[in-house]
Amino acid sequence: MEHGGAHNYIAEYAPLFGFALVFVLIFRRLGLGATLGYLVAGALVGPQLLDLVGDAENKMVIAEFGIALLLFLVGLELSPARLWRMKNDIFGFGLLQVVLCGIAISAVIAFGAGFSGAAALALGLPLALSSTAQVLPMLQSAGRLRTPFGERAFSILLFQDLSIVPLITIIAVMSRNPADAGGPPGWLLGLYTMLAITGLVLAGRYVLRPLFRLIGNWGERELFVFAGLFTVVASAALMQALGLSPALGAFVAGVMLADSPYRHELEADIEPFRSILLGLFFLSVGMLLDLSAIAERPLFVIAMALALIATKAVVIFGLGLAFRMGWRQALGLGLLLSQGGEFAFVLFAQAQNAMLIAPEGVSVFSAVVTLSMATTPFLMMLTRRFRAEQAEPQGEREGPVSDGSNALIIGYGRFGQTVGQMLSAQGIGVTLVDTDIEMIDVAGQFGAKVYYGDGTRIDLLRQAGAGEAELILFCLDQDQVSAELVEAVHEAFPKASIFVRAFDRRALLKLKDSPATGVVRELLESAIKMARLAMEVVGVDPSEIDKTEDFYRKRDRERLRLQYEAGDMLAAREAITQRPELRFSARREQPEPLPSEEVSDDDRP
């Protein structure tokens, strides 16, 4: 029996994932985004068309965990520094956009479609939210995510993601479901919310951070993944037990770890689970679409989609002008955020459970959201010429921060500290990544923010901002950076110049065919410096010291060239520098010791 059940379970998911793979590839190729591919695939395999997969409701229950993971990752983005830097756009522009668009769309639904006030609000407020899952990849692929335009769009999306919690509360207050009426009063829910958030914040500081520190010291990546998922599940379960939104718990869990050194590692570890479960969520939405209800009112669906797009585009365009954006940028922002979003599906389900919307209405307006999402790539392509007539002003950016920094330094030991401090002295923003917990703690005492994570992983580099960085500097000790790794990093982030700290000559030779911009032997310059100081102490004439250094460097480069060509460390053994004729050609009487820290800045390396 169990075997048969397992067989059925696998037989259901095989066509589901197969259709998803095909349609996501097609829609990605057409520039329409993965979300629409999932929705169409779900509708095709669902019970109303091919009927290859059943029980969409149970799959939706599992898939809603993807929403919790999405909110957890949103919370991880909310470090205090970033919140403060974007506060006007997040809590000013974002708040006005959700409120004004929600009221305007609710009015259109109430007067244009004849819905009651409560039903219009239950539909209009969710439609004010845009699709984070669609817009952010579009910005990233266009290289605009870290521009002022991209950051403003991200700020609005961020507030929209935050607003799901109060929107769920509003729907609960308007609920007509007797089961909801028997729940605790609003003031008690508010008290529960405050207590739960306080408890989660304290747990994050005094339980989770020490836990992640312990796991980091052990170097167990599997435990790190497990601990991250446990954090999300436990926080969401606590909120659900109190009758609150599980999404709120996941979000708070992310916020309380946003400023921790483990942020990038958690993002990299949780992201695959988030992607898979969010894809399953969209597949389930597609399966649950009532296609017959849509087929009965196709003109209504098209009209409401056009009304949604026009209303949001006009409101956001007006807000953009009010916030001193150029009209082309304001138009681009309005069109980019004109679609409905994935959280509308969640809120529609909440409104249906609250008996504010009939199931047929949920299907129709879910189709409105889907159609509006399909139009966004076309709108952006059709209006590109008008929006691009005036080059986007870059302006003066606020000081560099860890997110979107110009340089990503992997390894913050003695070598990386010098590199990082010199780059920072020139105003070059750096993001620092290391796996040494003790070093991270010590660096924090000196005001340096070092994130925990394995910087040789492509996914973690991407989470840390390597896609926008101009420099990626591997300052790791020993022989940890291979030519294959450099090749993979270059392929993933072609815009960045890559520099590598080589442990010795052997490591240097291994990187000879890599696309690294520069490879530096970690001890070469300090060894040359010590040799110069030693020769000065025993009285060698400064001009002879210069000649000796020049001669050594030339012979060393020649040896490297021959070793590169031969692929053999033993090549050019006869070229090892030995010049007895240079010995002490001019000694000083009783030389004074010369500590390295007293060497003049004019001295050579």
Coordinates of C-alpha atoms in Angstrom, one line a residue:
M1 CA 0.0 0.0 0.0
E2 CA 2.8 2.4 0.9
H3 CA 4.6 1.5 -2.2
G4 CA 1.6 2.2 -4.3
G5 CA 1.1 5.5 -2.5
A6 CA 4.7 6.5 -3.1
H7 CA 4.3 5.5 -6.8
N8 CA 1.3 7.7 -7.2
Y9 CA 3.0 10.6 -5.4
I10 CA 6.0 10.4 -7.8
A11 CA 3.7 9.9 -10.8
E12 CA 1.9 13.1 -10.0
Y13 CA 5.0 15.3 -9.5
A14 CA 6.9 14.0 -12.6
P15 CA 4.5 15.6 -15.1
L16 CA 4.1 18.6 -12.9
F17 CA 7.8 19.4 -12.8
G18 CA 8.2 18.3 -16.4
F19 CA 5.6 20.8 -17.7
A20 CA 7.0 23.5 -15.4
L21 CA 10.5 23.0 -16.8
V22 CA 9.4 23.2 -20.4
F23 CA 7.1 26.3 -20.0
V24 CA 9.5 28.2 -17.7
L25 CA 12.2 27.7 -20.4
I26 CA 9.9 28.9 -23.1
F27 CA 8.6 31.9 -21.2
R28 CA 12.1 32.8 -20.1
R29 CA 13.2 32.7 -23.7
L30 CA 10.4 35.0 -24.7
G31 CA 11.3 37.4 -21.9
L32 CA 8.0 36.9 -20.1
G33 CA 9.5 35.6 -16.8
A34 CA 9.3 32.3 -14.9
T35 CA 6.1 33.1 -13.0
L36 CA 3.9 33.0 -16.0
G37 CA 5.5 29.8 -17.1
Y38 CA 4.6 28.2 -13.8
L39 CA 1.0 29.5 -13.9
V40 CA 0.4 28.2 -17.5
A41 CA 2.0 24.8 -16.7
G42 CA -0.2 24.4 -13.6
A43 CA -3.3 25.3 -15.6
L44 CA -2.4 22.7 -18.3
V45 CA -1.8 19.8 -16.0
G46 CA -4.6 20.7 -13.7
P47 CA -8.0 19.0 -13.4
Q48 CA -9.8 21.3 -15.9
L49 CA -7.5 20.6 -18.9
L50 CA -5.2 17.5 -19.1
D51 CA -6.0 16.4 -15.5
L52 CA -2.5 14.8 -15.1
V53 CA -2.2 15.9 -11.4
G54 CA -4.8 16.0 -8.7
D55 CA -5.3 17.3 -5.2
A56 CA -4.1 20.9 -5.9
E57 CA -5.2 22.0 -2.4
N58 CA -2.7 19.8 -0.6
K59 CA 0.0 20.9 -2.9
M60 CA -0.9 24.5 -2.1
V61 CA -0.5 23.9 1.6
I62 CA 3.1 22.7 1.0
A63 CA 3.8 25.4 -1.5
E64 CA 2.7 28.2 0.9
F65 CA 5.9 27.5 2.8
G66 CA 7.6 29.1 -0.2
I67 CA 5.8 32.4 0.6
A68 CA 7.2 32.1 4.2
L69 CA 10.7 31.6 2.8
L70 CA 10.2 34.5 0.5
L71 CA 9.3 36.8 3.4
F72 CA 12.2 35.4 5.4
L73 CA 14.6 36.5 2.6
V74 CA 12.9 39.9 2.4
G75 CA 13.5 40.2 6.1
L76 CA 17.2 39.4 5.6
E77 CA 17.4 42.4 3.3
L78 CA 16.4 44.8 6.0
S79 CA 19.7 45.6 7.8
P80 CA 19.4 48.8 9.8
A81 CA 21.9 50.6 7.6
R82 CA 20.0 49.8 4.4
L83 CA 16.6 50.6 5.9
W84 CA 17.9 54.0 7.0
R85 CA 19.5 54.8 3.6
M86 CA 16.2 54.0 1.8
K87 CA 13.8 55.1 4.5
N88 CA 12.1 57.9 2.4
D89 CA 11.4 55.6 -0.6
I90 CA 10.4 52.6 1.6
F91 CA 8.1 54.3 4.1
G92 CA 7.2 57.4 2.0
F93 CA 6.9 56.4 -1.7
G94 CA 6.0 52.7 -0.8
L95 CA 3.3 53.6 1.7
L96 CA 1.7 56.1 -0.6
Q97 CA 1.8 53.7 -3.5
V98 CA 0.0 50.9 -1.6
V99 CA -2.6 53.2 0.0
L100 CA -3.4 55.3 -3.1
C101 CA -3.4 52.3 -5.6
G102 CA -5.4 50.2 -3.2
I103 CA -8.1 52.9 -2.8
A104 CA -8.2 53.7 -6.5
I105 CA -8.4 50.0 -7.6
S106 CA -11.1 49.3 -5.0
A107 CA -13.1 52.2 -6.3
V108 CA -12.8 50.9 -9.9
I109 CA -14.0 47.5 -8.8
A110 CA -16.9 48.9 -6.6
F111 CA -18.3 51.3 -9.2
G112 CA -17.2 49.5 -12.4
A113 CA -18.1 45.9 -11.5
G114 CA -20.8 46.4 -8.8
F115 CA -19.0 44.7 -5.9
S116 CA -19.8 45.6 -2.3
G117 CA -17.4 47.9 -0.4
A118 CA -15.9 45.0 1.7
A119 CA -15.4 42.8 -1.4
A120 CA -14.0 45.7 -3.4
L121 CA -11.4 46.4 -0.7
A122 CA -10.6 42.7 -0.3
L123 CA -9.8 42.6 -4.1
G124 CA -8.4 46.1 -4.6
L125 CA -5.9 46.2 -1.8
P126 CA -4.1 43.0 -2.9
L127 CA -4.1 44.2 -6.5
A128 CA -2.1 47.3 -5.3
L129 CA 0.9 44.9 -4.8
S130 CA 3.2 44.2 -7.7
S131 CA 5.2 41.1 -8.5
T132 CA 8.5 41.0 -6.7
A133 CA 9.3 37.6 -8.3
Q134 CA 8.9 39.2 -11.8
V135 CA 10.2 42.7 -11.4
L136 CA 13.5 42.0 -9.6
P137 CA 14.8 39.5 -12.2
M138 CA 13.9 42.0 -14.9
L139 CA 15.9 44.8 -13.2
Q140 CA 18.8 42.4 -12.6
S141 CA 19.0 41.2 -16.2
A142 CA 18.9 44.8 -17.4
G143 CA 21.7 45.8 -15.0
R144 CA 19.6 48.4 -13.2
L145 CA 19.0 46.8 -9.8
R146 CA 21.7 48.9 -8.1
T147 CA 21.0 52.1 -9.9
P148 CA 18.9 54.9 -8.3
F149 CA 15.9 53.8 -10.4
G150 CA 16.4 50.1 -9.4
E151 CA 16.8 50.9 -5.7
R152 CA 13.6 53.0 -5.8
A153 CA 11.7 50.2 -7.4
F154 CA 13.1 47.8 -4.9
S155 CA 12.1 50.1 -2.0
I156 CA 8.5 50.1 -3.2
L157 CA 8.5 46.3 -3.7
L158 CA 10.0 45.9 -0.2
F159 CA 7.2 48.0 1.4
Q160 CA 4.6 46.0 -0.6
D161 CA 6.1 42.8 0.8
L162 CA 5.9 44.2 4.3
S163 CA 2.3 45.4 3.8
I164 CA 1.0 41.8 3.4
V165 CA 0.8 41.5 7.2
P166 CA -1.4 44.5 7.8
L167 CA -3.5 43.6 4.7
I168 CA -4.1 40.1 6.1
T169 CA -5.2 41.8 9.3
I170 CA -7.6 44.1 7.5
I171 CA -9.2 41.2 5.7
A172 CA -9.5 39.4 9.1
V173 CA -11.3 42.4 10.6
M174 CA -13.8 42.5 7.7
S175 CA -14.4 38.7 7.8
R176 CA -17.9 37.4 7.6
N177 CA -16.8 33.8 8.6
P178 CA -18.4 32.8 11.9
A179 CA -15.3 30.9 12.8
D180 CA -13.3 34.1 12.5
A181 CA -15.9 35.9 14.6
G182 CA -15.3 33.5 17.4
G183 CA -11.6 34.3 17.5
P184 CA -9.8 36.7 19.9
P185 CA -10.6 40.5 19.7
G186 CA -8.4 42.8 17.7
W187 CA -6.7 44.4 20.7
L188 CA -5.7 40.9 22.0
L189 CA -4.3 40.0 18.5
G190 CA -2.3 43.2 18.6
L191 CA -0.9 42.3 22.1
Y192 CA -0.1 38.8 20.9
T193 CA 1.7 40.3 17.9
M194 CA 3.9 42.6 20.0
L195 CA 4.7 39.8 22.5
A196 CA 5.5 37.3 19.7
I197 CA 7.8 39.8 17.9
T198 CA 9.6 40.7 21.1
G199 CA 10.1 37.0 21.9
L200 CA 11.4 36.3 18.4
V201 CA 13.9 39.2 18.6
L202 CA 15.2 38.1 22.0
A203 CA 15.4 34.5 20.7
G204 CA 17.4 35.8 17.7
R205 CA 19.9 37.6 19.8
Y206 CA 20.4 35.1 22.6
V207 CA 19.6 31.8 21.0
L208 CA 19.9 31.9 17.2
R209 CA 23.1 33.9 16.9
P210 CA 25.1 31.7 19.4
L211 CA 23.6 28.7 17.6
F212 CA 24.8 29.8 14.2
R213 CA 28.2 30.8 15.6
L214 CA 28.6 27.3 17.1
I215 CA 27.6 25.6 13.7
G216 CA 30.0 28.0 11.9
N217 CA 32.8 26.9 14.2
W218 CA 32.1 23.3 13.4
G219 CA 32.0 24.0 9.6
E220 CA 28.9 21.8 9.1
R221 CA 27.1 23.3 6.1
E222 CA 24.2 20.8 6.3
L223 CA 23.5 21.9 9.9
F224 CA 23.6 25.5 8.7
V225 CA 20.9 24.7 6.1
F226 CA 18.9 22.8 8.7
A227 CA 19.1 25.5 11.3
G228 CA 18.0 28.1 8.7
L229 CA 14.9 26.2 7.8
F230 CA 14.2 25.5 11.4
T231 CA 14.3 29.2 12.1
V232 CA 11.7 29.9 9.5
V233 CA 9.4 27.0 10.4
A234 CA 9.6 27.7 14.2
S235 CA 8.9 31.4 13.8
A236 CA 6.0 30.8 11.4
A237 CA 4.6 28.0 13.7
L238 CA 4.7 30.3 16.7
M239 CA 2.7 33.0 14.9
Q240 CA 0.2 30.4 13.6
A241 CA -0.3 29.1 17.1
L242 CA -1.2 32.6 18.3
G243 CA -3.7 32.9 15.5
L244 CA -1.5 35.3 13.6
S245 CA 0.0 35.2 10.1
P246 CA 2.8 32.6 9.7
A247 CA 4.2 35.0 7.1
L248 CA 4.8 37.6 9.8
G249 CA 6.8 35.1 11.8
A250 CA 9.0 34.2 8.9
F251 CA 9.6 37.9 8.1
V252 CA 10.5 38.7 11.7
A253 CA 13.0 35.8 11.7
G254 CA 14.7 37.3 8.7
V255 CA 14.8 40.8 10.2
M256 CA 16.4 39.6 13.4
L257 CA 19.2 38.0 11.4
A258 CA 19.6 40.7 8.8
D259 CA 22.5 42.4 10.6
S260 CA 24.2 39.2 11.6
P261 CA 27.5 37.9 10.0
Y262 CA 25.5 34.9 8.7
R263 CA 23.2 36.7 6.4
H264 CA 24.8 35.9 3.1
E265 CA 25.3 32.3 4.0
L266 CA 21.6 32.0 5.0
E267 CA 20.5 33.6 1.8
A268 CA 22.5 31.3 -0.3
D269 CA 21.3 28.2 1.6
I270 CA 17.6 29.1 1.7
E271 CA 17.3 30.5 -1.8
P272 CA 17.1 27.0 -3.6
F273 CA 14.3 25.9 -1.2
R274 CA 12.5 29.3 -1.7
S275 CA 12.8 29.0 -5.5
I276 CA 11.4 25.5 -5.7
L277 CA 8.6 26.0 -3.2
L278 CA 7.6 29.4 -4.8
G279 CA 7.5 27.7 -8.2
L280 CA 5.3 25.0 -6.7
F281 CA 3.1 27.7 -5.3
F282 CA 2.5 29.3 -8.7
L283 CA 1.9 25.8 -10.2
S284 CA -0.8 25.2 -7.6
V285 CA -2.4 28.6 -8.3
G286 CA -2.5 27.6 -12.0
M287 CA -4.1 24.3 -11.2
L288 CA -6.7 25.9 -9.0
L289 CA -7.8 28.5 -11.6
D290 CA -11.4 28.0 -12.5
L291 CA -11.0 28.2 -16.3
S292 CA -14.8 27.8 -16.9
A293 CA -15.5 30.9 -14.8
I294 CA -12.9 32.8 -16.8
A295 CA -14.3 31.5 -20.2
E296 CA -17.7 32.8 -19.2
R297 CA -16.4 36.4 -18.8
P298 CA -13.3 36.8 -21.0
L299 CA -14.1 40.5 -21.8
F300 CA -14.5 41.3 -18.1
V301 CA -11.1 39.7 -17.3
I302 CA -9.4 41.7 -20.1
A303 CA -11.2 45.0 -19.1
M304 CA -10.2 44.6 -15.4
A305 CA -6.6 43.8 -16.3
L306 CA -6.4 46.9 -18.5
A307 CA -8.0 48.9 -15.7
L308 CA -5.6 47.6 -13.2
I309 CA -2.6 48.4 -15.4
A310 CA -3.8 51.9 -16.2
T311 CA -4.7 52.7 -12.6
K312 CA -1.4 51.6 -11.1
A313 CA 0.7 53.2 -13.9
V314 CA -1.1 56.5 -13.5
V315 CA -0.9 56.6 -9.7
I316 CA 2.8 55.6 -9.6
F317 CA 3.7 58.0 -12.4
G318 CA 2.1 60.8 -10.4
L319 CA 3.9 59.8 -7.3
G320 CA 7.2 59.6 -9.2
L321 CA 6.8 63.2 -10.3
A322 CA 5.9 64.2 -6.8
F323 CA 9.1 62.6 -5.6
R324 CA 11.1 64.6 -8.1
M325 CA 11.7 61.9 -10.7
G326 CA 12.1 62.8 -14.3
W327 CA 8.9 62.0 -16.3
R328 CA 10.6 59.3 -18.3
Q329 CA 11.8 57.5 -15.2
A330 CA 8.4 58.0 -13.5
L331 CA 6.7 56.5 -16.6
G332 CA 9.1 53.6 -16.6
L333 CA 8.5 53.0 -12.8
G334 CA 4.7 53.1 -13.3
L335 CA 4.8 50.6 -16.2
L336 CA 7.3 48.3 -14.4
L337 CA 5.1 48.0 -11.3
S338 CA 1.7 48.1 -13.1
Q339 CA 1.0 44.3 -12.8
G340 CA -0.6 42.4 -10.0
G341 CA 1.7 40.3 -7.8
E342 CA 2.1 36.8 -6.3
F343 CA 0.8 38.0 -2.9
A344 CA -2.6 38.8 -4.4
F345 CA -3.1 35.0 -4.7
V346 CA -2.4 34.6 -1.0
L347 CA -4.7 37.5 0.0
F348 CA -7.5 36.3 -2.3
A349 CA -7.4 32.9 -0.6
Q350 CA -7.6 34.7 2.8
A351 CA -10.6 36.8 1.5
Q352 CA -12.3 33.6 0.3
N353 CA -11.9 32.0 3.7
A354 CA -13.3 35.2 5.2
M355 CA -16.4 34.8 3.0
L356 CA -15.7 38.2 1.4
I357 CA -15.2 36.8 -2.2
A358 CA -16.9 33.8 -3.9
P359 CA -14.6 31.1 -5.4
E360 CA -15.6 32.2 -8.9
G361 CA -14.5 35.8 -8.1
V362 CA -11.1 34.5 -6.9
S363 CA -10.6 32.6 -10.1
V364 CA -11.6 35.6 -12.3
F365 CA -9.4 38.1 -10.4
S366 CA -6.5 35.5 -10.3
A367 CA -6.8 35.5 -14.1
V368 CA -6.7 39.3 -14.0
V369 CA -3.4 39.2 -12.1
T370 CA -2.0 36.6 -14.5
L371 CA -2.9 38.6 -17.6
S372 CA -1.5 41.8 -16.1
M373 CA 1.8 40.1 -15.4
A374 CA 2.0 38.9 -19.0
T375 CA 1.7 42.5 -20.3
T376 CA 4.7 43.9 -18.3
P377 CA 7.5 42.7 -20.5
F378 CA 5.7 43.9 -23.6
L379 CA 4.9 47.3 -22.1
M380 CA 8.6 47.8 -21.2
M381 CA 9.7 46.8 -24.7
L382 CA 7.2 49.0 -26.5
T383 CA 8.0 52.1 -24.4
R384 CA 11.8 51.6 -24.3
R385 CA 12.5 54.2 -27.0
F386 CA 10.5 56.9 -25.2
R387 CA 11.9 56.1 -21.8
A388 CA 15.5 55.9 -23.1
E389 CA 15.6 59.2 -25.0
Q390 CA 17.2 60.8 -22.0
A391 CA 20.0 59.0 -20.4
E392 CA 19.3 57.9 -16.8
P393 CA 21.0 60.4 -14.5
Q394 CA 23.3 58.6 -12.1
G395 CA 23.7 61.5 -9.7
E396 CA 25.7 61.3 -6.5
R397 CA 25.1 58.0 -4.8
E398 CA 25.1 57.8 -1.0
G399 CA 28.2 56.4 0.6
P400 CA 29.0 52.8 -0.2
V401 CA 27.5 50.1 2.0
S402 CA 27.9 46.4 2.2
D403 CA 25.1 45.8 -0.2
G404 CA 26.0 46.7 -3.8
S405 CA 29.6 47.5 -2.9
N406 CA 32.3 48.0 -5.5
A407 CA 34.6 45.3 -4.1
L408 CA 34.0 41.9 -2.6
I409 CA 36.8 40.6 -0.5
I410 CA 36.9 36.9 0.3
G411 CA 39.1 36.2 3.3
Y412 CA 39.6 38.9 5.9
G413 CA 42.8 37.7 7.6
R414 CA 46.1 39.7 7.7
F415 CA 46.2 39.9 3.9
G416 CA 42.6 40.8 3.4
Q417 CA 42.6 43.4 6.1
T418 CA 45.3 45.4 4.4
V419 CA 43.5 45.2 1.0
G420 CA 40.2 46.1 2.5
Q421 CA 41.5 49.1 4.5
M422 CA 43.4 50.5 1.6
L423 CA 40.3 50.2 -0.7
S424 CA 38.1 51.8 2.0
A425 CA 40.6 54.7 2.3
Q426 CA 39.8 55.5 -1.3
G427 CA 36.0 55.4 -0.7
I428 CA 35.6 52.1 -2.4
G429 CA 32.8 50.2 -0.7
V430 CA 33.7 46.6 0.3
T431 CA 31.8 43.6 1.4
L432 CA 33.9 41.2 3.5
V433 CA 33.3 37.5 3.7
D434 CA 35.1 34.9 5.8
T435 CA 34.4 31.6 7.6
D436 CA 36.6 32.2 10.7
I437 CA 34.1 32.9 13.5
E438 CA 36.8 34.1 15.9
M439 CA 38.2 36.5 13.4
I440 CA 34.7 37.8 12.6
D441 CA 34.2 38.6 16.2
V442 CA 37.5 40.3 16.6
A443 CA 36.9 42.4 13.4
G444 CA 33.5 43.4 14.8
Q445 CA 35.3 44.9 17.8
F446 CA 37.2 47.2 15.5
G447 CA 34.1 48.3 13.6
A448 CA 34.5 46.0 10.5
K449 CA 31.4 44.2 9.3
V450 CA 32.5 40.7 8.1
Y451 CA 29.8 38.3 6.9
Y452 CA 30.1 34.5 7.5
G453 CA 30.1 32.4 4.5
D454 CA 32.1 30.2 2.1
G455 CA 33.3 32.7 -0.5
T456 CA 34.3 30.0 -3.0
R457 CA 30.6 29.2 -3.6
I458 CA 29.1 30.9 -6.7
D459 CA 25.6 31.1 -5.1
L460 CA 27.0 32.9 -2.0
L461 CA 29.0 35.3 -4.1
R462 CA 25.8 36.2 -6.0
Q463 CA 24.0 36.8 -2.8
A464 CA 26.8 39.0 -1.5
G465 CA 26.5 41.2 -4.6
A466 CA 29.1 39.9 -6.9
G467 CA 26.8 40.5 -9.9
E468 CA 27.2 44.3 -9.4
A469 CA 30.7 44.4 -7.9
E470 CA 33.6 45.7 -10.0
L471 CA 36.3 43.8 -8.0
I472 CA 36.3 40.3 -6.5
L473 CA 39.5 39.8 -4.5
F474 CA 40.3 36.3 -3.1
C475 CA 42.6 36.9 -0.1
L476 CA 42.4 33.4 1.2
D477 CA 45.5 31.7 2.7
Q478 CA 46.9 28.3 1.7
D479 CA 46.0 27.0 -1.8
Q480 CA 42.3 27.4 -1.8
V481 CA 41.6 29.1 -5.1
S482 CA 41.9 27.0 -8.2
A483 CA 41.9 27.9 -11.9
E484 CA 38.5 26.2 -12.2
L485 CA 37.1 28.4 -9.5
V486 CA 38.4 31.6 -11.1
E487 CA 37.0 30.4 -14.4
A488 CA 33.6 29.8 -12.9
V489 CA 33.6 33.1 -11.1
H490 CA 34.6 34.9 -14.3
E491 CA 31.8 33.2 -16.2
A492 CA 29.2 34.0 -13.6
F493 CA 30.3 37.6 -13.0
P494 CA 32.0 38.8 -16.2
K495 CA 31.9 42.5 -15.2
A496 CA 34.2 42.0 -12.2
S497 CA 38.0 42.0 -12.2
I498 CA 39.3 39.1 -10.2
F499 CA 42.4 39.2 -8.1
V500 CA 43.9 36.2 -6.3
R501 CA 46.3 35.8 -3.4
A502 CA 48.6 33.0 -4.4
F503 CA 50.2 30.9 -1.6
D504 CA 53.4 30.3 -3.4
R505 CA 55.0 29.8 -6.8
R506 CA 53.2 26.5 -7.3
A507 CA 49.8 28.1 -6.7
L508 CA 50.8 30.9 -9.1
L509 CA 51.6 28.4 -11.9
K510 CA 48.3 26.6 -11.4
L511 CA 46.5 29.9 -12.2
K512 CA 48.5 30.6 -15.3
D513 CA 45.5 29.9 -17.7
S514 CA 42.8 31.4 -15.5
P515 CA 41.0 34.7 -16.4
A516 CA 42.3 36.4 -13.2
T517 CA 43.2 40.0 -13.7
G518 CA 46.0 39.8 -11.2
V519 CA 47.7 37.1 -9.1
V520 CA 49.9 38.2 -6.2
R521 CA 52.3 35.9 -4.3
E522 CA 51.6 36.6 -0.7
L523 CA 55.2 36.7 0.6
L524 CA 57.1 38.1 -2.3
E525 CA 57.0 41.8 -1.5
S526 CA 57.6 41.4 2.2
A527 CA 60.5 39.0 1.6
I528 CA 62.1 41.5 -0.8
K529 CA 61.5 44.3 1.7
M530 CA 63.3 42.3 4.4
A531 CA 66.2 41.5 2.1
R532 CA 66.6 45.2 1.4
L533 CA 66.6 46.1 5.1
A534 CA 69.1 43.4 5.8
M535 CA 71.5 44.7 3.1
E536 CA 71.1 48.2 4.4
V537 CA 72.1 47.0 7.9
V538 CA 75.3 45.3 6.8
G539 CA 76.3 48.4 4.8
V540 CA 75.5 47.6 1.1
D541 CA 75.3 50.8 -1.0
P542 CA 71.7 51.9 -1.8
S543 CA 72.4 51.8 -5.5
E544 CA 73.6 48.3 -5.3
I545 CA 70.6 47.3 -3.3
D546 CA 68.4 48.7 -6.1
K547 CA 70.5 46.8 -8.7
T548 CA 70.1 43.6 -6.7
E549 CA 66.4 43.9 -6.5
D550 CA 66.0 44.7 -10.1
F551 CA 68.2 41.8 -11.1
Y552 CA 66.2 39.4 -8.8
R553 CA 62.9 40.6 -10.2
K554 CA 64.0 40.1 -13.8
R555 CA 65.4 36.6 -13.1
D556 CA 62.3 35.7 -11.1
R557 CA 60.0 36.7 -14.0
E558 CA 62.2 34.8 -16.5
R559 CA 62.0 31.7 -14.3
L560 CA 58.2 32.0 -14.1
R561 CA 58.0 32.4 -17.9
L562 CA 60.1 29.2 -18.4
Q563 CA 58.1 27.3 -15.8
Y564 CA 54.8 28.5 -17.4
E565 CA 56.0 27.2 -20.8
A566 CA 57.3 23.9 -19.4
G567 CA 54.6 23.4 -16.9
D568 CA 57.3 22.2 -14.5
M569 CA 58.5 23.7 -11.2
L570 CA 62.0 22.3 -11.8
A571 CA 62.4 24.2 -15.0
A572 CA 65.1 27.0 -15.1
R573 CA 66.8 25.8 -11.9
E574 CA 69.9 27.4 -13.1
A575 CA 68.2 30.8 -13.1
I576 CA 68.0 31.0 -9.3
T577 CA 69.7 34.3 -8.4
Q578 CA 73.3 34.0 -7.2
R579 CA 75.6 36.9 -7.8
P580 CA 78.6 36.8 -5.5
E581 CA 80.1 39.9 -7.2
L582 CA 77.4 42.0 -5.7
R583 CA 78.4 41.2 -2.1
F584 CA 78.9 44.2 0.1
S585 CA 80.5 46.5 -2.4
A586 CA 80.2 49.4 0.0
R587 CA 79.9 48.8 3.7
R588 CA 79.1 51.3 6.4
E589 CA 80.9 51.5 9.7
Q590 CA 78.9 49.9 12.5
P591 CA 75.5 50.1 10.9
E592 CA 72.5 50.9 13.1
P593 CA 69.5 48.5 13.2
L594 CA 66.6 49.7 11.0
P595 CA 63.1 48.5 12.1
S596 CA 60.7 48.0 9.2
E597 CA 58.1 50.4 10.7
E598 CA 60.7 53.2 10.5
V599 CA 61.3 52.8 6.8
S600 CA 60.7 56.0 4.8
D601 CA 57.8 56.1 2.4
D602 CA 60.3 56.8 -0.3
D603 CA 61.9 53.4 0.1
R604 CA 61.2 50.8 -2.5
P605 CA 58.9 47.8 -1.8

